[in-house]
């Protein structure tokens, strides 16, 4: 998988990584993110540095979440904005009216 730190203080290039449980520094035997080159990134630092997923399989995403990593997808700054879905019924949204609090039936 590939991730990238995106905070203004820790911004950097995309880097290959993997989750691994074999490191002595791994807290309580949980998997920790290991960047290419051997740097360990714990979930708290990944959140602080705003690490984002550039490329990962569904299984890798599931494993990240299970290990305590909450990462959004990386979206390049010049990426197009997704189109919004149109409002149904000819451009007018239908709203249900709540009965007036003072009305009696």
Coordinates of N, CA and C in Angstrom, one line a residue:
X1 N 0.8 -1.2 0.0 CA 0.0 0.0 0.0 C 0.9 1.2 0.0
X2 N 0.3 2.4 -0.4 CA 1.0 3.6 -0.4 C 0.2 4.7 0.4
X3 N 0.9 5.4 1.3 CA 0.3 6.5 2.0 C 1.1 7.7 1.9
X4 N 0.6 8.8 2.4 CA 1.3 10.1 2.2 C 0.9 11.0 3.4
X5 N 1.9 11.6 4.1 CA 1.5 12.6 5.1 C 1.1 13.9 4.5
X6 N 0.0 14.5 5.0 CA -0.5 15.7 4.3 C -0.7 16.9 5.2
X7 N -0.3 16.8 6.5 CA -0.4 18.0 7.3 C 0.7 19.0 6.9
X8 N 0.4 20.3 7.2 CA 1.4 21.4 6.7 C 2.7 21.2 7.4
X9 N 2.8 20.6 8.6 CA 4.0 20.4 9.3 C 4.8 19.2 8.9
X10 N 4.1 18.2 8.4 CA 4.7 16.9 8.1 C 4.5 16.5 6.6
X11 N 4.1 17.4 5.7 CA 3.8 17.0 4.3 C 5.1 16.4 3.7
X12 N 4.8 15.3 2.9 CA 5.9 14.6 2.3 C 5.4 13.8 1.1
X13 N 6.3 13.1 0.4 CA 5.9 12.4 -0.8 C 5.2 11.1 -0.4
X14 N 4.5 10.5 -1.4 CA 3.9 9.1 -1.1 C 5.0 8.1 -0.8
X15 N 4.7 7.2 0.1 CA 5.7 6.2 0.5 C 5.0 4.8 0.6
X16 N 5.8 3.8 0.2 CA 5.3 2.4 0.3 C 5.3 2.0 1.8
X17 N 4.4 1.2 2.2 CA 4.3 0.8 3.6 C 3.6 -0.5 3.8
X18 N 3.6 -1.1 5.0 CA 2.9 -2.3 5.3 C 2.6 -2.3 6.8
X19 N 1.5 -3.1 7.1 CA 1.3 -3.3 8.5 C 2.1 -4.5 9.0
X20 N 2.6 -4.4 10.2 CA 3.5 -5.5 10.7 C 3.3 -5.7 12.2
X21 N 3.4 -6.9 12.7 CA 3.3 -7.1 14.2 C 4.6 -7.6 14.7
X22 N 5.7 -7.7 13.9 CA 6.9 -8.3 14.4 C 7.9 -7.3 15.1
X23 N 7.5 -6.1 15.3 CA 8.5 -5.1 15.9 C 8.3 -5.1 17.4
X24 N 9.4 -5.0 18.1 CA 9.4 -5.0 19.5 C 8.7 -3.7 20.0
X25 N 8.7 -2.6 19.3 CA 8.1 -1.4 19.7 C 6.6 -1.4 19.4
X26 N 6.1 -2.4 18.8 CA 4.7 -2.5 18.6 C 3.9 -2.6 19.9
X27 N 3.0 -1.7 20.1 CA 2.2 -1.7 21.4 C 1.3 -2.9 21.5
X28 N 1.5 -3.7 22.5 CA 0.6 -4.8 22.9 C 0.4 -5.8 21.7
X29 N 1.4 -6.0 20.9 CA 1.3 -6.9 19.8 C 0.4 -6.6 18.7
X30 N -0.1 -5.3 18.7 CA -0.9 -4.8 17.5 C -0.1 -4.5 16.3
X31 N -0.7 -4.6 15.2 CA 0.0 -4.2 14.0 C 0.3 -2.7 14.0
X32 N 1.5 -2.4 13.4 CA 1.9 -1.0 13.3 C 2.3 -0.8 11.8
X33 N 2.1 0.5 11.4 CA 2.4 0.8 10.0 C 3.9 1.0 9.9
X34 N 4.6 0.3 9.0 CA 6.0 0.4 8.8 C 6.2 0.9 7.4
X35 N 6.8 2.1 7.4 CA 7.1 2.8 6.1 C 8.4 2.1 5.5
X36 N 8.5 2.2 4.1 CA 9.7 1.7 3.4 C 10.9 2.4 4.0
X37 N 11.8 1.7 4.5 CA 13.0 2.2 5.2 C 13.0 1.9 6.7
X38 N 11.8 1.3 7.2 CA 11.8 0.8 8.5 C 11.2 1.8 9.6
X39 N 10.7 3.0 9.2 CA 10.2 3.9 10.2 C 8.8 3.4 10.6
X40 N 8.6 3.3 11.9 CA 7.3 2.9 12.5 C 6.4 4.1 12.7
X41 N 5.1 4.0 12.3 CA 4.2 5.1 12.4 C 3.0 4.6 13.2
X42 N 2.8 5.0 14.4 CA 1.7 4.6 15.3 C 0.5 5.4 14.8
X43 N -0.7 4.9 15.2 CA -2.0 5.5 14.8 C -2.1 7.0 15.3
X44 N -1.6 7.3 16.4 CA -1.6 8.7 16.9 C -0.8 9.6 16.1
X45 N 0.4 9.2 15.7 CA 1.2 10.0 14.8 C 0.6 10.1 13.4
X46 N 0.1 9.0 12.9 CA -0.5 9.0 11.6 C -1.7 10.1 11.5
X47 N -2.4 10.2 12.6 CA -3.5 11.2 12.7 C -2.9 12.6 12.8
X48 N -1.9 12.8 13.6 CA -1.2 14.1 13.7 C -0.7 14.6 12.4
X49 N 0.0 13.7 11.7 CA 0.6 14.0 10.4 C -0.4 13.9 9.2
X50 N -1.6 13.6 9.5 CA -2.7 13.5 8.5 C -2.3 12.6 7.4
X51 N -1.8 11.4 7.7 CA -1.5 10.4 6.7 C -2.8 10.0 5.9
X52 N -2.7 9.9 4.6 CA -3.8 9.6 3.8 C -3.4 8.5 2.8
X53 N -4.4 7.7 2.5 CA -4.2 6.5 1.6 C -4.1 7.0 0.1
X54 N -3.0 6.7 -0.5 CA -2.8 6.9 -1.9 C -3.3 5.7 -2.7
X55 N -2.9 4.5 -2.2 CA -3.3 3.2 -2.9 C -3.3 2.1 -1.8
X56 N -4.4 1.4 -1.8 CA -4.5 0.3 -0.9 C -5.7 -0.6 -1.4
X57 N -5.6 -1.9 -1.1 CA -6.7 -2.8 -1.4 C -7.7 -2.7 -0.4
X58 N -8.9 -3.3 -0.6 CA -10.0 -3.3 0.4 C -9.5 -4.0 1.7
X59 N -8.7 -5.1 1.5 CA -8.2 -5.9 2.7 C -7.2 -5.0 3.5
X60 N -6.4 -4.3 2.8 CA -5.4 -3.4 3.5 C -6.1 -2.3 4.2
X61 N -7.2 -1.8 3.6 CA -8.0 -0.7 4.3 C -8.6 -1.3 5.6
X62 N -9.2 -2.5 5.5 CA -9.8 -3.2 6.6 C -8.8 -3.4 7.7
X63 N -7.6 -3.8 7.4 CA -6.5 -4.1 8.3 C -6.1 -2.8 9.0
X64 N -6.0 -1.7 8.2 CA -5.6 -0.4 8.8 C -6.6 0.0 9.9
X65 N -7.9 -0.1 9.5 CA -9.0 0.3 10.5 C -8.9 -0.6 11.7
X66 N -8.7 -1.9 11.5 CA -8.7 -2.8 12.7 C -7.5 -2.5 13.6
X67 N -6.4 -2.0 13.0 CA -5.2 -1.6 13.8 C -5.3 -0.2 14.4
X68 N -6.4 0.5 14.2 CA -6.6 1.8 14.8 C -6.2 3.0 14.0
X69 N -6.0 2.8 12.7 CA -5.6 3.9 11.8 C -6.9 4.4 11.1
X70 N -7.2 5.6 11.2 CA -8.3 6.3 10.6 C -7.7 7.2 9.5
X71 N -7.7 6.7 8.3 CA -7.1 7.5 7.2 C -8.1 7.7 6.1
X72 N -8.1 9.0 5.6 CA -9.0 9.3 4.4 C -8.1 9.0 3.2
X73 N -8.8 9.0 2.0 CA -8.1 8.9 0.8 C -7.4 10.2 0.4
X74 N -6.2 10.1 -0.2 CA -5.5 11.2 -0.7 C -6.2 11.7 -1.9
X75 N -6.5 13.0 -2.0 CA -7.1 13.6 -3.2 C -6.2 14.7 -3.6
X76 N -5.6 14.6 -4.8 CA -4.7 15.6 -5.3 C -5.4 17.0 -5.4
X77 N -4.6 18.0 -5.1 CA -5.2 19.4 -5.1 C -6.0 19.8 -6.3
X78 N -5.5 19.3 -7.5 CA -6.2 19.7 -8.8 C -7.2 18.7 -9.2
X79 N -7.6 17.8 -8.4 CA -8.6 16.8 -8.8 C -10.0 17.4 -9.0
X80 N -10.7 16.9 -10.0 CA -12.0 17.5 -10.2 C -13.0 17.2 -9.1
X81 N -13.9 18.1 -8.8 CA -14.9 17.9 -7.7 C -16.0 17.0 -8.3
X82 N -16.4 16.0 -7.5 CA -17.4 15.1 -8.0 C -18.7 15.8 -8.3
X83 N -19.5 15.4 -9.3 CA -20.7 16.1 -9.6 C -21.8 15.7 -8.6
X84 N -22.6 16.7 -8.3 CA -23.7 16.5 -7.3 C -24.9 15.9 -8.1
X85 N -25.7 15.1 -7.4 CA -26.9 14.6 -8.0 C -27.9 15.6 -8.1
X86 N -28.7 15.6 -9.1 CA -29.8 16.6 -9.3 C -30.9 16.4 -8.3
X87 N -31.6 17.5 -8.1 CA -32.8 17.5 -7.2 C -33.9 16.9 -8.0
X88 N -34.6 15.9 -7.4 CA -35.8 15.3 -8.1 C -36.9 16.3 -8.3
X89 N -37.9 15.9 -9.0 CA -39.2 16.7 -9.2 C -39.0 18.0 -9.9
X90 N -38.3 18.0 -11.0 CA -38.2 19.2 -11.8 C -37.5 20.4 -11.1
X91 N -36.5 20.2 -10.2 CA -35.7 21.2 -9.6 C -36.3 21.7 -8.3
X92 N -37.4 21.2 -7.9 CA -38.0 21.7 -6.6 C -37.9 20.5 -5.6
X93 N -37.3 20.7 -4.5 CA -37.3 19.7 -3.4 C -38.6 19.7 -2.7
X94 N -39.2 18.5 -2.5 CA -40.4 18.4 -1.7 C -40.1 18.3 -0.2
X95 N -40.7 19.1 0.6 CA -40.5 19.1 2.0 C -41.8 18.7 2.7
X96 N -41.8 17.8 3.6 CA -43.0 17.5 4.4 C -43.2 18.6 5.4
X97 N -44.4 19.1 5.6 CA -44.6 20.2 6.6 C -45.1 19.5 7.8
X98 N -44.5 20.0 8.9 CA -44.9 19.6 10.3 C -46.2 20.4 10.6
X99 N -47.2 19.8 11.3 CA -48.3 20.6 11.7 C -47.9 21.7 12.7
X100 N -48.7 22.8 12.6 CA -48.4 23.9 13.5 C -48.6 23.4 15.0
X101 N -47.8 23.9 15.9 CA -47.8 23.5 17.3 C -49.1 23.9 17.9
X102 N -49.7 25.0 17.4 CA -51.0 25.6 18.0 C -52.2 25.0 17.4
X103 N -52.1 24.3 16.3 CA -53.4 23.8 15.6 C -53.9 22.6 16.4
X104 N -55.3 22.5 16.3 CA -56.0 21.4 17.0 C -56.8 20.6 15.9
X105 N -56.9 19.3 16.2 CA -57.6 18.5 15.2 C -58.8 17.9 15.8

